Short mmCIF file of C-alpha atoms and ligand atoms in Angstrom, two decimals:
data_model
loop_
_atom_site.label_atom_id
_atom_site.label_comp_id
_atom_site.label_asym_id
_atom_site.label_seq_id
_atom_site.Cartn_x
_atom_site.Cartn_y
_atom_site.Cartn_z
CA UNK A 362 0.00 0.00 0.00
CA UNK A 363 1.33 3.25 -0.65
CA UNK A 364 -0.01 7.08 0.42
CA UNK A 365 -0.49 9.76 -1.87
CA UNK A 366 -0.98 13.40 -1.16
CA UNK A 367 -1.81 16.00 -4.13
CA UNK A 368 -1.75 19.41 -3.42
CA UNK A 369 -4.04 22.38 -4.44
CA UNK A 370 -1.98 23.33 -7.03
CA UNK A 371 -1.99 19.47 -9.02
CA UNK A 372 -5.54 19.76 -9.43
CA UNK A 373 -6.15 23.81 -10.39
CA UNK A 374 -7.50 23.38 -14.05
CA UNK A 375 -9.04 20.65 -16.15
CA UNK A 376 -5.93 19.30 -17.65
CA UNK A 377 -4.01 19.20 -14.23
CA UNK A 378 -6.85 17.17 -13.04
CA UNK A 379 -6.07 14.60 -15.97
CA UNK A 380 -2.23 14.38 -15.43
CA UNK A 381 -3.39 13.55 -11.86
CA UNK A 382 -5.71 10.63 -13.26
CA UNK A 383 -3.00 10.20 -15.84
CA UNK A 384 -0.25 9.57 -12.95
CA UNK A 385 -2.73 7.46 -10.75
CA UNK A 386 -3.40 5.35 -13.64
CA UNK A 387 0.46 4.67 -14.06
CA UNK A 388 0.25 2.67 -10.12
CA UNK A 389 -2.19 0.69 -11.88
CA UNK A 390 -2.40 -3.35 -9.74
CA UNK A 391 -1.43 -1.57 -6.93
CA UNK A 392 -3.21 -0.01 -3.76
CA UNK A 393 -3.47 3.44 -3.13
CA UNK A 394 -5.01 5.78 -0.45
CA UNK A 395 -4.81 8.93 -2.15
CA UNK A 396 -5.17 12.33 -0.14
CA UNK A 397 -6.14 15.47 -2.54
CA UNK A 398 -6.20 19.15 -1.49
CA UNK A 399 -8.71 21.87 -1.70
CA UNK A 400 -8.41 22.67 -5.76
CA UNK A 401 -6.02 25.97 -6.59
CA UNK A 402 -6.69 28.43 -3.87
CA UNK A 403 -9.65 27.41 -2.72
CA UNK A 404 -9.28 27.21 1.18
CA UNK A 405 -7.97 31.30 0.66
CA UNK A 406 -11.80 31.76 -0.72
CA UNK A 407 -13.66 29.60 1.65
CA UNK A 408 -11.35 31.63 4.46
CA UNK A 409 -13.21 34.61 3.03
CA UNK A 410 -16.28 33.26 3.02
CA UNK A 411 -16.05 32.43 6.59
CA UNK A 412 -14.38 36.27 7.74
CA UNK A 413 -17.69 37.77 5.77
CA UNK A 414 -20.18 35.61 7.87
CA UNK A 415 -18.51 36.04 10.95
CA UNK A 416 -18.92 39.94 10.62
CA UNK A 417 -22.28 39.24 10.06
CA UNK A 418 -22.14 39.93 6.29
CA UNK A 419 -24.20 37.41 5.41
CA UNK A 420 -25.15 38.32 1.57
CA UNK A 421 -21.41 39.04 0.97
CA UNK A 422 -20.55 35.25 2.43
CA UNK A 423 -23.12 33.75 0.18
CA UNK A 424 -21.86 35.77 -2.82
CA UNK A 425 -18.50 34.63 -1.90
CA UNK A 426 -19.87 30.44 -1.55
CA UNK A 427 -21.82 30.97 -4.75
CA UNK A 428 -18.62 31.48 -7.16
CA UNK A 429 -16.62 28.94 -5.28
CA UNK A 430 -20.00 26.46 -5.81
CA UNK A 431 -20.38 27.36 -9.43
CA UNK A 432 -16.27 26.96 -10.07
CA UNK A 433 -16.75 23.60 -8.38
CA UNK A 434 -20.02 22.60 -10.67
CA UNK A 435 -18.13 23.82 -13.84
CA UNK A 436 -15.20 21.51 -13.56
CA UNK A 437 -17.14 18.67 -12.30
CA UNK A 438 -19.38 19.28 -15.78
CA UNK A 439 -16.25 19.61 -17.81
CA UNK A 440 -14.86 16.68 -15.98
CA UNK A 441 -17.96 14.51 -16.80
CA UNK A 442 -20.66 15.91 -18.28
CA UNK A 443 -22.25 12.62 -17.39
CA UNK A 444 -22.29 13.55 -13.72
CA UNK A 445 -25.15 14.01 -11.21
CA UNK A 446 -25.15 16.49 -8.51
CA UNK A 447 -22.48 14.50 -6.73
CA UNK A 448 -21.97 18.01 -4.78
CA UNK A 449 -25.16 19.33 -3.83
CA UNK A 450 -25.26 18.24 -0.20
CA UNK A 451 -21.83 19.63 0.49
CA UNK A 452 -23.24 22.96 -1.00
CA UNK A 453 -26.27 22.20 1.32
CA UNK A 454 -23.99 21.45 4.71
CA UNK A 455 -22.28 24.89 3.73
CA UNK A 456 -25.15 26.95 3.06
CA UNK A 457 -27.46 26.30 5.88
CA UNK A 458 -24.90 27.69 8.14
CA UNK A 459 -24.48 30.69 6.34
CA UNK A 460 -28.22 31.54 7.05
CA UNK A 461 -27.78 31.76 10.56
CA UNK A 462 -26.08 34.02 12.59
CA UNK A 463 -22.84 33.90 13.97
CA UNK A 464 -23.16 32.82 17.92
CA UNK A 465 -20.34 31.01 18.85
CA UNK A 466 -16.55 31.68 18.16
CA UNK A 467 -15.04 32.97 14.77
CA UNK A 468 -12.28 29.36 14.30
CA UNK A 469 -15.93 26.87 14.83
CA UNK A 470 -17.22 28.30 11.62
CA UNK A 471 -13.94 28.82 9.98
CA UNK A 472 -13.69 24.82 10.28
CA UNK A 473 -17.26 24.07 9.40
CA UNK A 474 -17.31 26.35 6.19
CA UNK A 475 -13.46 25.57 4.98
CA UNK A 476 -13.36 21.76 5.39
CA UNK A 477 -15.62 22.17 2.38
CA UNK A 478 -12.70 22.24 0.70
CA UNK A 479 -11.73 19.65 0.21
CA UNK A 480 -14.54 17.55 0.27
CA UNK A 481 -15.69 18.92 -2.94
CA UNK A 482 -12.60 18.35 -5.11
CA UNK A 483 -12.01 15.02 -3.83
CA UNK A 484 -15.41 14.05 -4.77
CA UNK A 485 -15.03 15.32 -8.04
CA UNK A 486 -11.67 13.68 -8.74
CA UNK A 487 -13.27 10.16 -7.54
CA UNK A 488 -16.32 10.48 -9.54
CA UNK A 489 -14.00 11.70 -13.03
CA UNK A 490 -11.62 8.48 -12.32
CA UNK A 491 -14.91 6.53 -11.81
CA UNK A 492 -16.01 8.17 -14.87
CA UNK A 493 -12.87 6.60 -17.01
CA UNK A 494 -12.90 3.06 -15.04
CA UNK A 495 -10.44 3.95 -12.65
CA UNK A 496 -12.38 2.38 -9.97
CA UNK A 497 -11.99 4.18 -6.55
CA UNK A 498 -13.86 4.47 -3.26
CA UNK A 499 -14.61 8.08 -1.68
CA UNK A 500 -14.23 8.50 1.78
CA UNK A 501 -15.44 11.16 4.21
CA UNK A 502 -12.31 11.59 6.86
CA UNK A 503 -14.78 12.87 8.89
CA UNK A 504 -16.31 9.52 9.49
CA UNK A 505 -12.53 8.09 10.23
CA UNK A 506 -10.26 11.34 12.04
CA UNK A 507 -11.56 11.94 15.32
CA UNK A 508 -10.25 15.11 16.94
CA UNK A 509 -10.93 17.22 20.00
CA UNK A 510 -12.54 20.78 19.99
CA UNK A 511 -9.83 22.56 19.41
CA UNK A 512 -10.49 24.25 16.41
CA UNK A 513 -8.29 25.56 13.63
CA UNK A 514 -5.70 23.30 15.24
CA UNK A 515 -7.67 20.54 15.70
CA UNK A 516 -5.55 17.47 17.80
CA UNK A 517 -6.19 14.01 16.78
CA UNK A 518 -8.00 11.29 18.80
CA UNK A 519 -4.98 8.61 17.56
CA UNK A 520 -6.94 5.48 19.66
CA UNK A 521 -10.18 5.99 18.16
CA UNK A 522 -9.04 7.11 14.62
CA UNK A 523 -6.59 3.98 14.16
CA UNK A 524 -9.31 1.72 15.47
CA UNK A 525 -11.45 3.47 12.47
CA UNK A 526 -9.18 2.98 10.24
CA UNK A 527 -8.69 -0.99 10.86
CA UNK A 528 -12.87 -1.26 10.79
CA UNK A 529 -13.28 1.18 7.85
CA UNK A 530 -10.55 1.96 5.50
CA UNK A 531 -8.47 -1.70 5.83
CA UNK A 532 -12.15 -3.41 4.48
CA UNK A 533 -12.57 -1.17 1.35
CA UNK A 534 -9.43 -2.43 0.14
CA UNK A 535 -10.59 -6.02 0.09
CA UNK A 536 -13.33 -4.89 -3.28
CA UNK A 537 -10.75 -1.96 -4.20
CA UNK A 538 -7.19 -0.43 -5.27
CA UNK A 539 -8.04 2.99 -4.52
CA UNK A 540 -9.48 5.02 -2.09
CA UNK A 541 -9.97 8.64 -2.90
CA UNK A 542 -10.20 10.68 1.15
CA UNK A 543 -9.63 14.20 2.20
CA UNK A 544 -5.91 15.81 4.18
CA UNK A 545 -6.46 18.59 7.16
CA UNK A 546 -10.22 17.52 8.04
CA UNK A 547 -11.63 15.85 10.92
CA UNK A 548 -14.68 15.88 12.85
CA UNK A 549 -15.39 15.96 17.16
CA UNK A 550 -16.84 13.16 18.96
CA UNK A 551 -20.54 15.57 18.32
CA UNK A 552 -19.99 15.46 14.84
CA UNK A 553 -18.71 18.87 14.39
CA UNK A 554 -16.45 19.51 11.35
CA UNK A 555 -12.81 20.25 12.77
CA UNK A 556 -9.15 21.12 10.50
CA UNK A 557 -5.71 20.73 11.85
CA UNK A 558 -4.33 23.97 10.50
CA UNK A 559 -3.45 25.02 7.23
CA UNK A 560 -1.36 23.12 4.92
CA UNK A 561 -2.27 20.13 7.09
CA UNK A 562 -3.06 17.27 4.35
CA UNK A 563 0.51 15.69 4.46
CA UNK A 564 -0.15 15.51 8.11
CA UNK A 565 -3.20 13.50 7.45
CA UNK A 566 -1.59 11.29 4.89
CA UNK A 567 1.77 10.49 7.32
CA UNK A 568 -1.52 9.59 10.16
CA UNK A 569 -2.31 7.25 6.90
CA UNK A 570 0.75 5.78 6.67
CA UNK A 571 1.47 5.40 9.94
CA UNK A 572 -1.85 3.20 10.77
CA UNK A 573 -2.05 1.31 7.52
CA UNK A 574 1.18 0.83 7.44
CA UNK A 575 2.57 2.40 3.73
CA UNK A 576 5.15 0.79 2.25
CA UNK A 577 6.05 4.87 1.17
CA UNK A 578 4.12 8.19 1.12
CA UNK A 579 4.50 10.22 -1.93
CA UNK A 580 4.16 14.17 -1.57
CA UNK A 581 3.30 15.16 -5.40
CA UNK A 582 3.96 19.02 -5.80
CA UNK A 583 4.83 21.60 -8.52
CA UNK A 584 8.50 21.20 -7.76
CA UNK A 585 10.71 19.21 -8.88
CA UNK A 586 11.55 17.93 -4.78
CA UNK A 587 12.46 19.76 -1.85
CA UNK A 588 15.29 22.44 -2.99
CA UNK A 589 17.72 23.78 -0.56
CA UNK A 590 15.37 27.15 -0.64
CA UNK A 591 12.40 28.44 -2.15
CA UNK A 592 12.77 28.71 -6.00
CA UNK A 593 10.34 31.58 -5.33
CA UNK A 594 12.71 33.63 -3.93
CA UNK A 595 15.98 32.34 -4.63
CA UNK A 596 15.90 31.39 -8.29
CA UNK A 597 19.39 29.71 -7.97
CA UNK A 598 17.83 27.17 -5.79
CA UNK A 599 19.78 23.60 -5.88
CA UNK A 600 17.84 20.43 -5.36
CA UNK A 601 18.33 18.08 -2.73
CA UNK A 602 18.06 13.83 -3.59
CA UNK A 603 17.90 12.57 -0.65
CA UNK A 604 17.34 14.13 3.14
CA UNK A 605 17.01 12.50 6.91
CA UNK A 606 13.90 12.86 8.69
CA UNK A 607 16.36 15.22 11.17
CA UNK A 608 16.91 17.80 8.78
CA UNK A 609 13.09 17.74 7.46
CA UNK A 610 11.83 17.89 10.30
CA UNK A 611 14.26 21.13 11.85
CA UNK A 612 13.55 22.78 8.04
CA UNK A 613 9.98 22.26 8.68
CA UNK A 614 10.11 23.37 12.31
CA UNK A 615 11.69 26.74 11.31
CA UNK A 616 9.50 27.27 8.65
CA UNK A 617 10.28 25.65 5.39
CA UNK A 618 7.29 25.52 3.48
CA UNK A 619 8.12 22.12 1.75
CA UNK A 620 5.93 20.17 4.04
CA UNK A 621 3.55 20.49 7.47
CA UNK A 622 6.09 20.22 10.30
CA UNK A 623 3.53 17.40 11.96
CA UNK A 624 4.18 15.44 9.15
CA UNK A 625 7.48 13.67 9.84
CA UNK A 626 6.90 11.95 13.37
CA UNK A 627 4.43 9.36 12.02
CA UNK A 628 6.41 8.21 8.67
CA UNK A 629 9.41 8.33 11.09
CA UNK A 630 7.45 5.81 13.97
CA UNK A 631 7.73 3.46 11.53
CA UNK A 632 10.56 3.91 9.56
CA UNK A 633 8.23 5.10 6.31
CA UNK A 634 10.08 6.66 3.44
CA UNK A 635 8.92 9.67 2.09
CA UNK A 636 9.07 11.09 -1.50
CA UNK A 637 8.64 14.34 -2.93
CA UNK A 638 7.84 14.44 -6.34
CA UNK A 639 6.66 16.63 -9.56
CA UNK A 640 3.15 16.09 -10.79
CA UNK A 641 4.69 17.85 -13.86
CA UNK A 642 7.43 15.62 -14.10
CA UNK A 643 6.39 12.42 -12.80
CA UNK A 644 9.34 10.70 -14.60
CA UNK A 645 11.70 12.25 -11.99
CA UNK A 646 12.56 10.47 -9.24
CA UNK A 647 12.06 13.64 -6.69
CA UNK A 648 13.88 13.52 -3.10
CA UNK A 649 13.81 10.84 -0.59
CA UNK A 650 13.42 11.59 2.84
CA UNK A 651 14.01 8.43 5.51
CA UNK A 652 16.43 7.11 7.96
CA UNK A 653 19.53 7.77 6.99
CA UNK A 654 21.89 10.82 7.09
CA UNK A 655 22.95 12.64 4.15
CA UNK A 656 25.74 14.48 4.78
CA UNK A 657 27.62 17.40 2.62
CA UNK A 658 24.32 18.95 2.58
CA UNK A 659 24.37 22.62 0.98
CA UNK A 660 23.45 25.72 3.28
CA UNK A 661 19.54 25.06 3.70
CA UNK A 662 17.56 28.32 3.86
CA UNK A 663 14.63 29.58 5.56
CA UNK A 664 13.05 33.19 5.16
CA UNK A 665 10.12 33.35 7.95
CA UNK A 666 8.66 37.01 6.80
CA UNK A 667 6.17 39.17 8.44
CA UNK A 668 7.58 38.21 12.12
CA UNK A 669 6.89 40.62 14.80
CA UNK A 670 9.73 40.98 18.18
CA UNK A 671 8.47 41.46 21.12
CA UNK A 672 10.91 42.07 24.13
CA UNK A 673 9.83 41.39 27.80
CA UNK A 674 11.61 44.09 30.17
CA UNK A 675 11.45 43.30 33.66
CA UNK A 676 9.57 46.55 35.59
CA UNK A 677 11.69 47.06 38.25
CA UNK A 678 15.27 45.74 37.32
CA UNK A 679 14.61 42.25 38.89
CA UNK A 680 16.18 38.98 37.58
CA UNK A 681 13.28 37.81 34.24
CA UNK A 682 13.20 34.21 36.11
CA UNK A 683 11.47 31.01 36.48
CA UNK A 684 8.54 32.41 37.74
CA UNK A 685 7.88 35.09 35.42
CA UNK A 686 8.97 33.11 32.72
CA UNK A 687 6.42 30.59 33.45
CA UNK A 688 3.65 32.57 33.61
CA UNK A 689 4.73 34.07 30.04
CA UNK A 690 4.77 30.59 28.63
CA UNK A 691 1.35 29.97 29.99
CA UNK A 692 -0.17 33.05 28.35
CA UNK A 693 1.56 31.67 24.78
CA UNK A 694 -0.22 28.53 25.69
CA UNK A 695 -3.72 30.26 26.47
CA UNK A 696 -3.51 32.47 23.40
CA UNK A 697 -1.82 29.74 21.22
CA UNK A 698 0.85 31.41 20.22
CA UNK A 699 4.46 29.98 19.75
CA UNK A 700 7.85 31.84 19.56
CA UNK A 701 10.13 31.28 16.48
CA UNK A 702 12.86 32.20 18.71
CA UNK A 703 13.50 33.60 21.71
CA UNK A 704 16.69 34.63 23.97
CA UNK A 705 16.49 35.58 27.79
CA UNK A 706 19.04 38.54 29.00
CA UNK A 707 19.20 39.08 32.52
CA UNK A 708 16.02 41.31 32.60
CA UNK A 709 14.40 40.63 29.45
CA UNK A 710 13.41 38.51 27.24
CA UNK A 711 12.76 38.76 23.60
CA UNK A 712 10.48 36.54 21.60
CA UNK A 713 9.66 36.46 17.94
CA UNK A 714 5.80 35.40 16.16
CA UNK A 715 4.28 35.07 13.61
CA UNK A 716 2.25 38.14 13.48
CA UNK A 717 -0.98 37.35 14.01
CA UNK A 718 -2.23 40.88 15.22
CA UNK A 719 -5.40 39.88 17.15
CA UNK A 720 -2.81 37.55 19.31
CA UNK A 721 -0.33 39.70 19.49
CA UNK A 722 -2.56 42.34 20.63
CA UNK A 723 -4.17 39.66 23.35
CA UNK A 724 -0.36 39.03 24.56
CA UNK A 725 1.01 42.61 24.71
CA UNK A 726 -1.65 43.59 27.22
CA UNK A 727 -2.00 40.30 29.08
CA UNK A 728 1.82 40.56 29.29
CA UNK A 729 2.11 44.00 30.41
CA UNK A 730 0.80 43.10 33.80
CA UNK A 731 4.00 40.92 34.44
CA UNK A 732 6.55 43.06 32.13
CA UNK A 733 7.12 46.15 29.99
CA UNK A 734 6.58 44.98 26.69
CA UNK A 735 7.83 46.46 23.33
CA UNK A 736 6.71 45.52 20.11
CA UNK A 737 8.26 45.51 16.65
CA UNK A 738 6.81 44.85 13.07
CA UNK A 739 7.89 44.05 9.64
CA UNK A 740 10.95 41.82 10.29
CA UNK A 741 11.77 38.90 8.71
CA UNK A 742 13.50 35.96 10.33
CA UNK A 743 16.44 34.16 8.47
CA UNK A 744 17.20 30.20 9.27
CA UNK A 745 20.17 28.88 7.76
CA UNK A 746 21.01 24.90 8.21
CA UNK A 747 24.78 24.21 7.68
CA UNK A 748 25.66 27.36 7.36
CA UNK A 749 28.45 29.05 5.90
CA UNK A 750 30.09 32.78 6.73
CA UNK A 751 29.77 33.47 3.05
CA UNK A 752 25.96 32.89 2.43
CA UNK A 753 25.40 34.42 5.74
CA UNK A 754 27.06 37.39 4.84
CA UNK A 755 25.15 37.44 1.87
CA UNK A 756 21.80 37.04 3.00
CA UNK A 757 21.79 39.42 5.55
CA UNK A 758 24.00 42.38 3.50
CA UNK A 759 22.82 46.03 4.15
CA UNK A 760 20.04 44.31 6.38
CA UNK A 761 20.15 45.39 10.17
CA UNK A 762 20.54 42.08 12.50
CA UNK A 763 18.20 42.61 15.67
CA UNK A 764 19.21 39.40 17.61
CA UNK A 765 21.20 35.74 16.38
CA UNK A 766 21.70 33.13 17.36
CA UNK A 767 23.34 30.01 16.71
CA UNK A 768 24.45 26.09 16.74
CA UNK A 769 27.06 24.38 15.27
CA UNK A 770 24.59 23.58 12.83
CA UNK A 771 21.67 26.00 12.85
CA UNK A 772 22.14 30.19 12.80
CA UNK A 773 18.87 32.08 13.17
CA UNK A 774 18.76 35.83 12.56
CA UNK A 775 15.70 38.55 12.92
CA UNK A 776 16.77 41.33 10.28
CA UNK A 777 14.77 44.39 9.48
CA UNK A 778 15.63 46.92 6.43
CA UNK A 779 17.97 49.50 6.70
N1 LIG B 1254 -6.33 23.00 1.65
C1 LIG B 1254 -5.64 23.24 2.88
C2 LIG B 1254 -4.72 24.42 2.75
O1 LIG B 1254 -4.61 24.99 1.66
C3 LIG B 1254 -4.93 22.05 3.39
C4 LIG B 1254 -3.80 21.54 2.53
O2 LIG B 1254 -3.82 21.74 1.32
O3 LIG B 1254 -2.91 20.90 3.06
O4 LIG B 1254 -4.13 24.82 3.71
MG1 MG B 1255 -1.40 22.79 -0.07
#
């Protein structure tokens, strides 16, 4: 058995839709569990969707659904014109919630509304490969990923889901090769619709893996594997064969966006290789990631924009110790928010996030109780694995460095413009 995850970018028009068919169709004999993403940037629109219902805009959220719906209904059409309305009770779950009013918190209806997602273009992938005798069965993950309440970040129930997965998934392979499912979706213990944060389908495919116990998972993205930066921004970018779980999982943790940081620890539990490969390319053989460790790796680099510093000054020139430190960490942990670095001086410490402003707003005051807090904006934090004094010196040229730090292996730097 093997694990697939597409992205959102392998299935954005008609013919991208086909390659995917096209590359399933090339596994032929064997069997599959194949994760697919919200189509293009479709979890963006569904995000607005859910920000116009929540401030009570409820014609604008509607307007918003409607041209996501009638994107959906065009491609399933175009797809297979044979096709039934596969889609209207997703449309349905959707649309009944955006005629009520918003009562409880802003992330509950974010999850209900945006898990849509990917329910739709999975469903209309399985019907077009049903369509052209690639027999597959659909699955709701809700049915089979139990989480808690915790919304937006949704943790997973691992006892009950694996027992799920053994009753309901392991059977469907006994009349089938493929089984079509949604990434980043789950659902409470009441049946409420839940997501485990954004990029989070790999996640849900490693979970996969992990309880059905792939042989491999296979990552298929517009790239030709995981480069040793973002082509985006550095267009020199080299690529990389063959990485360790270790270094994925530290490039992840610091903010590589090659794959969901949660996505290593499962494949690793069980020693399951993972590829990266090009839908565009499927010919190449992509990176490896596993067990072993590569060495003579190049510099690996990380930009983290948009971070925001904030610095913790003790108020009267007493020792920032365990006790106020703890009570800081517990505030990060009631607002869920996470440093990207931080360094303690004698009487203050200095913490960098992502800048999510309604957090960061919720921290600076809770904070100022216990410290004098100072915030900064609009800096950018650099990671660079295996660094070396020349590409550090070039990266952070006529840049002004606000605090480093660094490992033998690992140097971390906030920079702001000159
Ligand atoms: N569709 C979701 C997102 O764009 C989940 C995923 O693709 O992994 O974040
Ligand atoms: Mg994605």
């Amino acid at each position: 058995m093997k694990v697939f995850k597409f992205g959102g970018a392998s299935i954005n028009s008609i013919e991208r839709i086909q390659n995917v068919a096209r590359i399933i169709q090339s596994f032929s004999g064997e069997k599959l569990l194949i994760i697919i993403s919200a189509m293009g940037k479709t979890t963006n629109g569904l995000e607005k969707v859910a920000e116009a219902f929540f401030a009570g805009d409820k014609e604008m959220a509607l307007q918003l659904f409607h041209q996501i719906k009638e994107e959906h209904v065009k491609v399933l059409a175009q797809l297979n014109p044979a096709a039934t309305n596969i889609l209207s009770d997703l449309f349905t779950e959707v649309e009944w919630l955006l005629h009520d009013k918003p009562l409880r918190e802003y992330d509950y209806y974010y999850d209900q509304i945006v898990c849509c997602g990917e329910l739709l273009s999975t469903a209309i992938v399985s019907n077009y490969l049903n369509s052209i005798a690639v027999t597959n069965s659909w699955v709701d993950v809700r049915d089979i990923f139990r989480t808690d309440d915790n919304f937006r970040e949704a943790g997973i129930d691992w006892q009950f889901t694996e027992q799920k997965v053994q009753q309901d998934i392991v059977p469907l392979f006994e009349n089938t090769d493929i089984v079509i499912t949604q990434g980043f979706v789950g659902a409470t213990d009441e049946n409420e619709s839940t997501t485990l944060g954004r990029e989070g389908s790999d996640y849900t495919a490693a979970i996969f893996a992990n309880m059905l116990n792939a042989e491999s998972q296979t990552i298929w993205k517009d790239v030709e594997g995981v480069m040793n930066a973002d082509p985006k921004l550095f267009p020199d970018a080299q690529f990389i064969a063959a990485l360790s779980y270790t270094e994925v999982i530290e490039m992840a943790y610091y903010g590589a966006q090659v794959i969901h940081p949660k996505t290593i620890k499962p494949l690793q539990n069980k020693s399951i290789p993972l590829h990266v490969r090009c839908f565009l390319k499927p010919a190449l053989p992509g990176t490896i990631i596993g067990n072993e460790p590569v060495r003579n790796l190049p510099p690996i680099i990380v930009l983290k924009s948009n971070q925001v510093l904030m610095q913790f000054n003790s108020k009267d020139f007493s020792f920032v110790e365990d006790m106020l430190v703890s009570k800081l960490h517990g505030l990060f942990v009631e607002i869920k928010i996470r440093p990207n670095l931080s360094q303690n001086g004698a009487i203050s410490l200095y913490c960098s996030f992502d800048n999510w402003p309604e957090k960061i707003e919720k921290l600076a005051l809770a904070a100022s109780e216990l410290f004098d807090v100072q915030v900064e904006k609009d800096i950018v934090l650099l990671t660079v694995r295996h660094y070396t004094d020349a590409v550090v010196a070039e990266l952070t040229a006529n840049k002004t460095e606000l605090l480093s730090q660094r490992t033998r292996e690992t140097l971390q730097v906030l920079l702001k413009d000159k």
